[in-house]
Coordinates of C-alpha atoms in Angstrom, one line a residue:
M20 CA 0.8 -9.3 11.6
N21 CA 0.8 -12.1 14.2
K22 CA 4.2 -13.3 15.2
R23 CA 5.1 -16.8 16.2
W24 CA 6.7 -17.1 19.7
A25 CA 9.6 -19.5 19.3
I26 CA 11.3 -20.7 22.4
K27 CA 15.0 -21.4 21.8
E28 CA 16.4 -24.9 22.3
M29 CA 17.6 -25.4 25.8
P30 CA 21.3 -26.2 26.3
D31 CA 22.6 -29.1 28.2
A32 CA 21.0 -29.0 31.7
N33 CA 24.1 -30.3 33.6
T34 CA 26.3 -27.6 32.0
V35 CA 23.7 -24.9 32.9
N36 CA 23.3 -26.1 36.5
N37 CA 27.1 -26.5 37.0
L38 CA 27.8 -22.9 35.8
A39 CA 24.9 -21.5 37.9
G40 CA 26.5 -23.1 41.0
I41 CA 30.0 -21.9 40.1
L42 CA 28.9 -18.3 39.6
N43 CA 26.1 -18.3 42.2
I44 CA 23.5 -17.0 39.7
D45 CA 20.0 -17.9 38.5
T46 CA 19.9 -20.9 36.0
V47 CA 18.1 -18.6 33.6
L48 CA 21.3 -16.4 33.5
S49 CA 23.6 -19.4 33.2
T50 CA 21.4 -20.7 30.3
L51 CA 22.1 -17.4 28.5
L52 CA 25.8 -17.8 29.1
V53 CA 26.0 -21.4 27.9
R54 CA 24.3 -20.3 24.7
Q55 CA 27.2 -18.0 24.3
G56 CA 29.6 -20.9 24.5
I57 CA 30.5 -20.1 28.1
S58 CA 30.8 -23.0 30.6
T59 CA 33.6 -22.1 33.0
Y60 CA 34.4 -19.4 35.5
E61 CA 37.3 -18.1 33.4
E62 CA 35.2 -17.9 30.3
A63 CA 32.5 -16.0 32.2
R64 CA 35.1 -13.6 33.6
Y65 CA 36.4 -13.0 30.1
F66 CA 32.9 -12.3 28.9
F67 CA 31.8 -10.0 31.7
R68 CA 35.1 -8.1 32.1
P69 CA 36.2 -6.9 28.7
D70 CA 39.9 -5.8 28.7
H71 CA 42.2 -4.1 26.2
R72 CA 44.4 -7.2 26.5
H73 CA 41.5 -9.2 24.9
L74 CA 42.4 -7.5 21.5
H75 CA 44.2 -9.9 19.2
D76 CA 47.7 -9.3 17.9
P77 CA 47.1 -7.4 14.6
F78 CA 50.2 -9.1 13.0
L79 CA 48.3 -12.4 13.1
M80 CA 46.4 -11.1 10.1
Q81 CA 47.7 -12.2 6.7
D82 CA 49.7 -9.5 4.9
M83 CA 49.8 -7.1 7.9
E84 CA 53.6 -7.1 8.0
K85 CA 53.6 -6.2 4.3
A86 CA 51.1 -3.4 4.8
I87 CA 53.0 -1.8 7.6
L88 CA 56.3 -2.0 5.7
R89 CA 54.7 -0.3 2.7
I90 CA 53.2 2.5 4.8
E91 CA 56.5 3.1 6.6
Q92 CA 58.2 3.3 3.2
A93 CA 55.7 5.8 2.0
I94 CA 55.9 8.0 5.1
N95 CA 59.7 7.9 5.2
S96 CA 60.0 8.9 1.6
G97 CA 57.3 11.6 1.7
E98 CA 55.1 9.7 -0.8
K99 CA 51.5 10.8 -1.1
I100 CA 49.0 8.5 0.6
L101 CA 45.3 8.4 -0.3
I102 CA 42.8 6.9 2.2
Y103 CA 39.9 5.5 0.2
G104 CA 36.6 4.3 1.7
D105 CA 33.0 3.4 1.0
Y106 CA 30.2 5.9 1.4
D107 CA 28.3 4.1 4.2
V108 CA 28.8 4.4 8.0
D109 CA 31.4 1.6 8.1
G110 CA 33.4 3.2 5.2
T111 CA 33.2 6.8 6.5
T112 CA 34.1 5.9 10.1
A113 CA 37.0 3.7 8.7
V114 CA 38.3 6.6 6.6
A115 CA 37.9 9.1 9.5
L116 CA 39.9 6.7 11.9
V117 CA 42.8 5.8 9.5
Y118 CA 43.1 9.4 8.1
S119 CA 43.1 11.0 11.6
F120 CA 45.7 8.6 12.9
F121 CA 48.2 8.8 10.0
K122 CA 47.7 12.6 9.7
N123 CA 49.5 12.8 13.0
H124 CA 52.5 10.9 11.5
C125 CA 52.8 12.2 8.0
T126 CA 51.8 15.3 6.0
N127 CA 51.2 14.0 2.4
I128 CA 47.8 12.4 3.1
E129 CA 44.3 12.9 1.8
Y130 CA 41.1 10.9 1.7
Y131 CA 38.6 10.0 -1.1
I132 CA 35.0 8.8 -0.9
P133 CA 33.5 7.6 -4.2
D134 CA 30.2 9.2 -5.3
R135 CA 27.3 6.8 -4.7
Y136 CA 25.6 7.8 -8.0
T137 CA 28.4 8.4 -10.5
E138 CA 31.0 5.9 -9.2
G139 CA 29.0 3.3 -7.3
Y140 CA 30.2 1.0 -4.5
G141 CA 33.8 0.1 -4.0
I142 CA 37.0 1.0 -5.8
S143 CA 36.3 3.0 -9.0
T144 CA 38.3 3.7 -12.1
Q145 CA 37.5 7.4 -11.5
G146 CA 39.1 7.2 -8.0
I147 CA 42.2 5.6 -9.4
D148 CA 42.5 8.2 -12.1
Y149 CA 42.1 10.9 -9.4
A150 CA 45.0 9.4 -7.5
A151 CA 47.2 9.2 -10.7
Q152 CA 46.5 12.8 -11.7
H153 CA 47.4 14.1 -8.2
G154 CA 50.5 12.1 -7.7
F155 CA 49.4 9.5 -5.1
G156 CA 51.7 6.4 -5.0
L157 CA 49.8 4.5 -2.3
I158 CA 46.0 4.0 -1.7
I159 CA 44.7 2.4 1.5
A160 CA 41.2 1.1 0.7
L161 CA 38.8 0.6 3.6
D162 CA 35.6 -1.5 3.7
C163 CA 35.9 -2.4 0.0
G164 CA 38.3 -3.9 -2.6
I165 CA 38.3 -7.6 -1.8
K166 CA 36.7 -8.4 -5.2
S167 CA 38.3 -5.5 -7.2
V168 CA 40.7 -7.7 -9.1
D169 CA 40.3 -5.7 -12.3
K170 CA 40.5 -2.3 -10.6
I171 CA 43.7 -3.2 -8.8
A172 CA 45.2 -4.5 -12.1
Y173 CA 44.3 -1.1 -13.6
A174 CA 46.0 0.7 -10.7
N175 CA 49.1 -1.3 -11.2
T176 CA 49.4 0.0 -14.7
K177 CA 49.4 3.5 -13.2
N178 CA 52.2 2.5 -10.7
I179 CA 49.8 3.0 -7.8
D180 CA 50.1 0.5 -4.9
F181 CA 47.0 -0.7 -2.9
I182 CA 46.6 -1.9 0.6
I183 CA 43.1 -3.4 0.9
C184 CA 41.4 -3.5 4.3
D185 CA 38.1 -5.3 3.8
H186 CA 35.8 -7.6 5.8
H187 CA 33.6 -9.0 3.0
T188 CA 33.9 -12.5 1.6
P189 CA 36.6 -12.8 -1.1
G190 CA 35.8 -14.1 -4.6
D191 CA 37.7 -16.8 -6.4
S192 CA 40.9 -14.8 -6.6
I193 CA 42.5 -12.2 -4.4
P194 CA 43.4 -8.8 -6.0
N195 CA 47.1 -8.3 -6.8
A196 CA 47.6 -5.6 -4.2
I197 CA 50.7 -5.0 -2.0
A198 CA 48.7 -6.3 0.9
V199 CA 45.1 -7.6 1.3
L200 CA 43.9 -7.5 4.9
D201 CA 40.7 -9.6 5.3
P202 CA 40.2 -12.2 8.0
K203 CA 37.8 -14.0 5.7
R204 CA 40.6 -14.9 3.3
A205 CA 41.0 -18.7 3.3
D206 CA 44.7 -18.4 4.0
C207 CA 44.3 -15.9 6.9
D208 CA 44.7 -17.4 10.4
Y209 CA 43.5 -14.3 12.3
P210 CA 41.4 -15.7 15.2
Y211 CA 38.3 -13.5 14.8
K212 CA 36.6 -13.3 11.4
E213 CA 33.7 -10.8 12.0
L214 CA 35.4 -7.4 12.3
S215 CA 33.8 -4.4 10.6
G216 CA 35.6 -2.6 7.8
C217 CA 36.4 0.1 10.4
G218 CA 37.6 -2.7 12.7
I219 CA 40.1 -3.8 10.0
G220 CA 41.3 -0.1 9.8
F221 CA 41.7 -0.1 13.6
K222 CA 43.9 -3.2 13.4
L223 CA 46.0 -1.5 10.8
V224 CA 46.7 1.5 13.0
Q225 CA 47.1 -0.7 16.0
A226 CA 49.8 -2.7 14.1
Y227 CA 51.6 0.5 13.0
A228 CA 51.5 1.9 16.5
E229 CA 53.0 -1.3 18.0
K230 CA 55.7 -1.5 15.4
N231 CA 56.7 2.2 15.9
E232 CA 56.3 2.3 19.7
I233 CA 53.4 4.8 19.6
P234 CA 51.4 4.8 22.9
F235 CA 48.2 2.7 22.8
E236 CA 46.2 5.9 23.8
E237 CA 46.8 7.2 20.3
V238 CA 44.9 4.2 19.0
S239 CA 42.3 3.7 21.7
C240 CA 41.0 7.3 21.3
Y241 CA 39.3 6.0 18.1
F242 CA 37.2 3.3 19.9
D243 CA 34.1 5.5 19.5
L244 CA 34.4 5.4 15.7
V245 CA 34.8 1.6 15.7
A246 CA 31.7 1.2 17.9
V247 CA 29.6 3.2 15.5
S248 CA 30.8 1.0 12.6
I249 CA 30.1 -2.2 14.5
A250 CA 26.6 -1.1 15.4
C251 CA 25.6 0.2 12.0
D252 CA 27.2 -2.5 9.9
I253 CA 25.2 -5.1 11.9
V254 CA 28.2 -7.3 12.6
P255 CA 28.1 -9.9 15.5
I256 CA 28.8 -8.4 18.9
T257 CA 30.9 -11.4 19.9
G258 CA 34.6 -11.9 20.6
E259 CA 36.9 -9.0 19.6
N260 CA 33.9 -7.0 18.4
R261 CA 32.4 -7.2 21.9
T262 CA 35.6 -5.8 23.4
L263 CA 35.7 -3.0 20.8
A264 CA 32.0 -2.1 21.2
Y265 CA 32.3 -2.1 25.0
F266 CA 35.1 0.4 25.1
G267 CA 33.7 2.3 22.2
L268 CA 30.4 2.8 24.0
Q269 CA 32.3 3.8 27.1
K270 CA 34.0 6.5 25.1
I271 CA 30.8 7.7 23.4
N272 CA 29.1 8.1 26.8
T273 CA 32.0 9.9 28.5
N274 CA 34.3 11.5 26.1
P275 CA 33.3 11.2 22.4
C276 CA 35.2 12.9 19.6
I277 CA 33.9 16.3 18.6
G278 CA 32.0 15.0 15.6
I279 CA 30.2 12.2 17.4
K280 CA 29.3 14.6 20.2
K281 CA 27.8 17.0 17.7
L282 CA 25.8 14.1 16.1
M283 CA 24.5 13.2 19.6
D284 CA 23.5 16.8 20.1
V285 CA 21.5 17.1 16.8
A286 CA 19.9 13.8 17.6
G287 CA 18.7 15.2 20.9
R288 CA 20.5 12.8 23.2
S289 CA 23.5 13.4 25.4
G290 CA 24.4 10.1 27.0
N291 CA 23.5 6.5 28.0
F292 CA 23.8 5.4 24.3
T293 CA 23.4 1.7 23.5
I294 CA 24.2 -0.1 20.3
S295 CA 20.6 0.3 19.3
D296 CA 20.7 4.0 19.9
I297 CA 23.7 4.3 17.6
V298 CA 21.8 2.3 14.9
F299 CA 18.7 4.4 15.0
L300 CA 20.0 7.9 16.0
L301 CA 23.6 8.3 14.7
G302 CA 23.8 5.8 11.8
P303 CA 21.0 7.3 9.6
R304 CA 22.5 10.8 10.0
I305 CA 25.9 9.6 8.9
N306 CA 24.4 7.6 6.0
A307 CA 22.2 10.6 4.9
A308 CA 25.3 12.5 3.8
G309 CA 26.1 9.9 1.1
R310 CA 22.5 9.0 0.3
I311 CA 21.4 12.6 -0.4
D312 CA 24.5 14.6 -1.1
D313 CA 28.2 13.7 -0.6
A314 CA 29.6 11.3 2.0
K315 CA 32.7 13.5 2.4
H316 CA 30.5 15.7 4.7
A317 CA 30.3 12.7 7.1
V318 CA 34.1 12.3 7.1
E319 CA 34.6 16.0 7.6
L320 CA 32.3 15.9 10.6
L321 CA 34.0 12.8 12.1
I322 CA 37.5 14.3 11.8
A323 CA 36.5 17.8 12.9
Q324 CA 38.9 19.4 15.3
T325 CA 36.9 22.4 16.4
E326 CA 33.3 22.9 17.7
D327 CA 32.6 25.4 14.9
D328 CA 33.6 22.9 12.2
A329 CA 31.6 20.2 13.8
T330 CA 28.5 22.4 14.3
I331 CA 28.5 23.4 10.6
K332 CA 28.8 19.8 9.3
G333 CA 26.5 18.4 12.0
E334 CA 23.7 20.7 11.2
L335 CA 24.2 20.1 7.4
I336 CA 24.0 16.4 7.9
N337 CA 20.9 16.7 10.1
L338 CA 19.2 18.7 7.3
K339 CA 20.2 15.9 4.8
N340 CA 18.7 13.3 7.2
T341 CA 15.4 15.3 7.3
E342 CA 15.5 15.4 3.5
R343 CA 16.2 11.6 3.4
K344 CA 13.2 11.0 5.7
G345 CA 11.0 12.8 3.3
H346 CA 12.1 10.7 0.3
D347 CA 11.9 7.6 2.5
L348 CA 8.3 8.1 3.6
Q349 CA 7.1 9.2 0.2
I350 CA 8.6 6.2 -1.6
T351 CA 7.4 3.8 1.1
D352 CA 3.8 5.2 0.7
E353 CA 4.0 4.8 -3.1
A354 CA 5.4 1.2 -2.8
L355 CA 2.7 0.3 -0.3
S356 CA 0.0 1.6 -2.8
I357 CA 1.5 -0.5 -5.6
I358 CA 1.4 -3.7 -3.5
D359 CA -2.0 -3.2 -1.8
G360 CA -3.6 -2.3 -5.2
D361 CA -2.4 -5.5 -6.8
S362 CA -3.9 -8.9 -5.7
V363 CA -1.2 -10.8 -7.6
L364 CA 1.6 -9.0 -5.8
M365 CA -0.2 -9.4 -2.4
N366 CA -0.3 -13.2 -2.8
R367 CA 3.3 -13.7 -3.9
K368 CA 6.0 -15.0 -1.6
S369 CA 8.4 -12.2 -2.7
T370 CA 8.0 -8.5 -3.3
V371 CA 9.6 -6.7 -6.2
V372 CA 8.5 -3.1 -6.9
Y373 CA 9.9 -0.7 -9.5
N374 CA 9.6 3.0 -10.2
E375 CA 12.2 4.7 -12.3
N376 CA 11.8 8.0 -10.4
W377 CA 12.5 6.8 -6.9
H378 CA 15.6 8.2 -5.2
K379 CA 18.4 5.5 -5.3
G380 CA 19.8 6.7 -1.9
V381 CA 16.8 5.5 0.1
I382 CA 15.6 2.3 -1.7
G383 CA 17.4 0.1 0.9
I384 CA 15.5 1.8 3.7
V385 CA 12.2 1.3 1.8
A386 CA 13.1 -2.4 1.2
S387 CA 13.6 -2.8 4.9
R388 CA 10.2 -1.2 5.7
L389 CA 8.4 -3.4 3.1
T390 CA 10.0 -6.5 4.5
E391 CA 8.9 -5.5 8.0
K392 CA 5.3 -5.1 6.8
Y393 CA 4.8 -8.0 4.5
Y394 CA 7.6 -10.3 5.9
R395 CA 8.9 -11.8 2.7
P396 CA 12.1 -11.3 0.6
T397 CA 11.8 -7.8 -0.9
I398 CA 13.6 -5.9 -3.7
V399 CA 13.0 -2.2 -4.5
L400 CA 14.2 -1.1 -8.0
T401 CA 14.8 2.3 -9.6
R402 CA 16.7 3.8 -12.6
S403 CA 20.3 4.8 -12.2
N404 CA 22.8 5.8 -14.9
G405 CA 20.9 4.1 -17.7
H406 CA 20.5 0.8 -15.7
V407 CA 18.0 -0.4 -13.1
A408 CA 19.5 -0.6 -9.6
G409 CA 18.0 -2.5 -6.7
S410 CA 18.3 -3.0 -3.0
A411 CA 17.2 -6.3 -1.5
R412 CA 16.3 -7.4 2.0
S413 CA 15.4 -10.9 3.4
V414 CA 13.6 -12.6 6.3
L415 CA 15.1 -14.7 9.1
G416 CA 16.7 -17.9 7.8
Y417 CA 16.3 -17.2 4.1
D418 CA 19.4 -16.8 2.0
L419 CA 18.8 -13.8 -0.3
Y420 CA 22.2 -14.0 -2.0
E421 CA 21.6 -17.6 -3.1
A422 CA 18.2 -16.6 -4.5
L423 CA 19.9 -13.8 -6.6
C424 CA 22.4 -16.4 -7.8
G425 CA 19.4 -18.2 -9.3
C426 CA 18.5 -15.1 -11.3
S427 CA 22.1 -14.1 -12.2
D428 CA 21.4 -14.6 -16.0
L429 CA 19.2 -11.5 -15.8
L430 CA 21.6 -9.3 -13.8
I431 CA 24.6 -7.2 -14.8
Q432 CA 26.0 -7.6 -11.3
F433 CA 25.0 -8.3 -7.7
G434 CA 26.6 -8.6 -4.3
G435 CA 25.9 -8.7 -0.7
H436 CA 25.1 -11.5 1.8
K437 CA 22.3 -13.6 3.2
Y438 CA 20.0 -10.8 4.4
A439 CA 20.9 -7.8 2.3
A440 CA 22.1 -7.3 -1.3
G441 CA 22.4 -4.8 -4.1
L442 CA 21.9 -5.5 -7.8
T443 CA 22.0 -4.0 -11.3
M444 CA 20.2 -5.0 -14.5
H445 CA 19.2 -3.8 -17.9
P446 CA 15.8 -2.1 -17.9
E447 CA 14.3 -4.5 -20.4
N448 CA 15.0 -7.4 -18.0
V449 CA 12.8 -6.1 -15.2
P450 CA 9.6 -8.0 -16.0
A451 CA 11.5 -11.3 -16.5
F452 CA 13.5 -10.7 -13.3
I453 CA 10.3 -10.1 -11.2
D454 CA 8.9 -13.4 -12.4
K455 CA 12.2 -15.3 -12.0
F456 CA 12.8 -14.0 -8.5
E457 CA 9.3 -15.1 -7.4
E458 CA 9.9 -18.5 -9.0
V459 CA 13.2 -19.0 -7.2
V460 CA 11.8 -17.8 -3.8
S461 CA 8.6 -19.9 -4.1
A462 CA 10.7 -23.0 -4.7
S463 CA 13.1 -22.5 -1.9
I464 CA 11.4 -20.6 1.0
T465 CA 9.4 -22.5 3.7
D466 CA 6.0 -21.5 5.0
E467 CA 7.6 -21.2 8.5
Q468 CA 10.2 -18.7 7.2
L469 CA 7.3 -16.4 6.0
I470 CA 5.9 -16.1 9.6
Q471 CA 7.8 -13.6 11.7
Q472 CA 9.2 -15.0 14.9
I473 CA 9.9 -13.6 18.3
P474 CA 12.8 -15.7 19.6
I475 CA 12.2 -16.4 23.3
D476 CA 15.3 -17.1 25.5
A477 CA 13.5 -18.5 28.6
E478 CA 10.3 -18.7 30.6
I479 CA 10.5 -16.9 33.9
S480 CA 8.1 -15.8 36.7
L481 CA 7.9 -12.1 37.7
N482 CA 9.4 -12.9 41.1
Q483 CA 12.7 -13.8 39.4
I484 CA 13.2 -10.2 38.3
E485 CA 15.0 -9.0 41.4
P486 CA 17.9 -6.5 41.6
K487 CA 20.7 -9.1 41.4
F488 CA 19.1 -10.7 38.4
F489 CA 18.7 -7.4 36.6
R490 CA 22.2 -6.2 37.5
I491 CA 23.8 -9.4 36.1
L492 CA 21.6 -9.2 33.0
N493 CA 22.8 -5.7 32.3
Q494 CA 26.4 -7.0 32.3
F495 CA 25.6 -9.0 29.1
A496 CA 25.7 -5.7 27.3
P497 CA 26.6 -4.4 24.8
F498 CA 23.6 -6.1 23.1
G499 CA 23.4 -6.7 19.3
P500 CA 23.6 -9.4 16.7
E501 CA 24.4 -12.8 18.3
N502 CA 24.1 -11.3 21.7
M503 CA 20.6 -9.8 21.6
L504 CA 18.8 -8.4 24.6
P505 CA 17.1 -11.5 26.0
V506 CA 13.4 -12.0 25.5
F507 CA 11.5 -13.7 28.3
I508 CA 8.0 -15.2 28.5
T509 CA 5.9 -15.0 31.6
K510 CA 2.5 -16.8 31.6
N511 CA -0.6 -16.0 33.5
V512 CA 0.0 -12.4 34.4
Y513 CA -2.7 -9.9 35.4
V514 CA -3.1 -6.2 34.8
S515 CA -2.6 -4.1 38.0
G516 CA -4.8 -1.1 38.1
N517 CA -6.0 0.3 34.7
A518 CA -4.3 -0.1 31.4
G519 CA -4.2 2.9 29.0
L520 CA -2.8 4.3 25.8
A521 CA 0.5 6.2 25.4
G522 CA -0.1 8.2 22.3
S523 CA -2.6 6.6 20.0
K524 CA -1.0 3.2 19.3
H525 CA 1.0 2.2 22.4
L526 CA -0.3 0.2 25.4
K527 CA 0.9 1.3 28.9
M528 CA 0.0 -0.7 32.0
A529 CA 1.4 -2.6 35.0
V530 CA 1.3 -6.3 35.4
M531 CA 1.7 -8.7 38.3
Q532 CA 1.3 -12.3 39.4
P533 CA -0.1 -13.4 42.7
G534 CA 2.4 -12.6 45.5
T535 CA 4.6 -10.3 43.3
P536 CA 4.9 -6.6 43.1
A537 CA 3.6 -4.9 39.9
F538 CA 6.0 -4.1 37.0
D539 CA 5.4 -1.1 34.7
C540 CA 5.1 -2.1 31.1
I541 CA 5.2 -0.4 27.7
A542 CA 3.9 -2.3 24.6
F543 CA 4.7 -0.4 21.5
N544 CA 2.1 -0.7 18.7
H545 CA -0.1 -2.9 20.9
G546 CA -2.9 -0.3 21.6
D547 CA -5.5 -2.5 19.9
Y548 CA -5.2 -4.9 22.9
L549 CA -6.6 -2.3 25.3
E550 CA -10.2 -3.6 25.1
Q551 CA -9.1 -7.2 25.9
I552 CA -7.0 -6.3 28.9
K553 CA -9.3 -6.7 31.9
K554 CA -8.9 -7.3 35.6
D555 CA -8.9 -11.0 36.6
V556 CA -8.3 -12.2 33.0
P557 CA -4.9 -13.8 32.8
F558 CA -2.7 -13.5 29.7
D559 CA 0.9 -14.3 28.7
I560 CA 3.5 -11.7 27.7
C561 CA 6.9 -11.9 26.1
Y562 CA 9.2 -9.0 26.8
T563 CA 12.7 -7.6 27.4
I564 CA 13.7 -6.1 30.7
E565 CA 15.0 -2.5 30.7
E566 CA 15.6 0.4 33.0
N567 CA 13.3 3.4 32.7
I568 CA 14.8 6.7 33.7
W569 CA 12.3 9.5 34.4
K570 CA 13.3 12.7 36.2
E571 CA 16.4 10.9 37.6
R572 CA 14.2 8.1 39.0
R573 CA 15.3 4.6 37.8
T574 CA 12.8 1.8 37.7
I575 CA 12.6 -1.6 36.0
Q576 CA 10.3 -1.7 33.1
L577 CA 9.1 -4.5 30.9
N578 CA 9.1 -3.7 27.1
I579 CA 6.4 -6.0 25.8
K580 CA 6.9 -7.6 22.4
G581 CA 3.8 -9.8 22.4
I582 CA 0.6 -10.5 24.2
R583 CA -1.3 -13.8 24.1
F584 CA -4.6 -14.9 25.7
S585 CA -5.2 -18.5 26.7
D586 CA -8.1 -18.8 24.3

């Protein structure tokens, strides 16, 4: 599929030039900074030099004082505390962090992860009943609960108190819990709104430590878990998240907890992890526990205290990930066959596919793959507990949640955000829903939104890629949502030497411009351009700049995202 190269709007030229002069850097780099809202030396120093002091006061969060007082009361009276969390990466890392911290300060503490298939997402009646039957007086809910008004009301009838730590957008009313920690509450003045669920858990233990004069080192040792949650929950890497991710990556690459170290081992990588590496190498393995079996295995790995425990759980989770891949590939192939064999489906502006036998644990992954291939809003449906459950994914700029609102009369429930959502309906509503979703999408999506874009940060010449430029560019890391690795365009480059294939699908070559040295390039899934790449024929490239390490030799490499010929 051809992708449209979209050059980002240039910020104010005077601000760009002024900042370049103050910092003595290339205007391309100052352009990137200005896009991040940076225009002064102090703001640049804050951005480039993350510091523990950049973390906000946790007591700025609405209800934090109430939460800490209730936890202190429970610990001082020997009351049983249950740490409750979602079954995805954000939820399991949050549970591992909060449980591990408080286990050092009280003895009557356990954790609970709801079953994806029998209980579903969020706080469940079954989980509350478990707490009542086992004498828990306080539940700390992580990465869920902000919309669980009825469940909290039920817990109150059982004399169970809740502290909710969530980062999702609240509904019309806030649950009647002892404390509800969520920066997205309308009445919360916390200065940063985009923390992960695990990030909210981190602020909770940070507050408890400050109040009880516990050394910060007993909190900062969990930075690695927070970084994993930030990466895998795809939250913006800006503000406080940038600080947490920076120190979390530092810990992952120098002294990770035993469980994360074991995950790195089974993934076949030992260091130099980036946010992207966490997303693609660690996240799927943690998620596989809950998708295929029981997410408690993930928590057990992340809280492991011995190499033996971590090895057992790490290898089990790796096996579950292999099993997950099998389901994922099989269902993707079946879904592709359904779409490719149906001319009506091929010509729609949305994709909805349904098979009652598909594994519920991987339909979100399949939806992402189908969106990538056909580039349109996509929903994958399967049977679950007598209903039809679905996972939805969107394309850049299109609000999927709003589209589902337009189909709400056919749904039992749905939730999510602009680019990803989950939904449930009665089986008999599936045909009507497929047509209604297509009707809503067709009426609201633009033709431009259906063409995949490569956002371009700036046009540069190859001679601008010199050591100082690359060194400063690397200091923009960690890269991720709202601080992506910059994509550059360079026009009229020539192949140097011979281009060739790496594997069967990837193009490997070196490029140059007159008067510049040649830069090694890799262009994944661009092997079909090989015949067109000829000496003395200029072409344009868009790419990211990265460091390639081979046998301890470090070189700059261009990772090509697109190739375009002048004709």
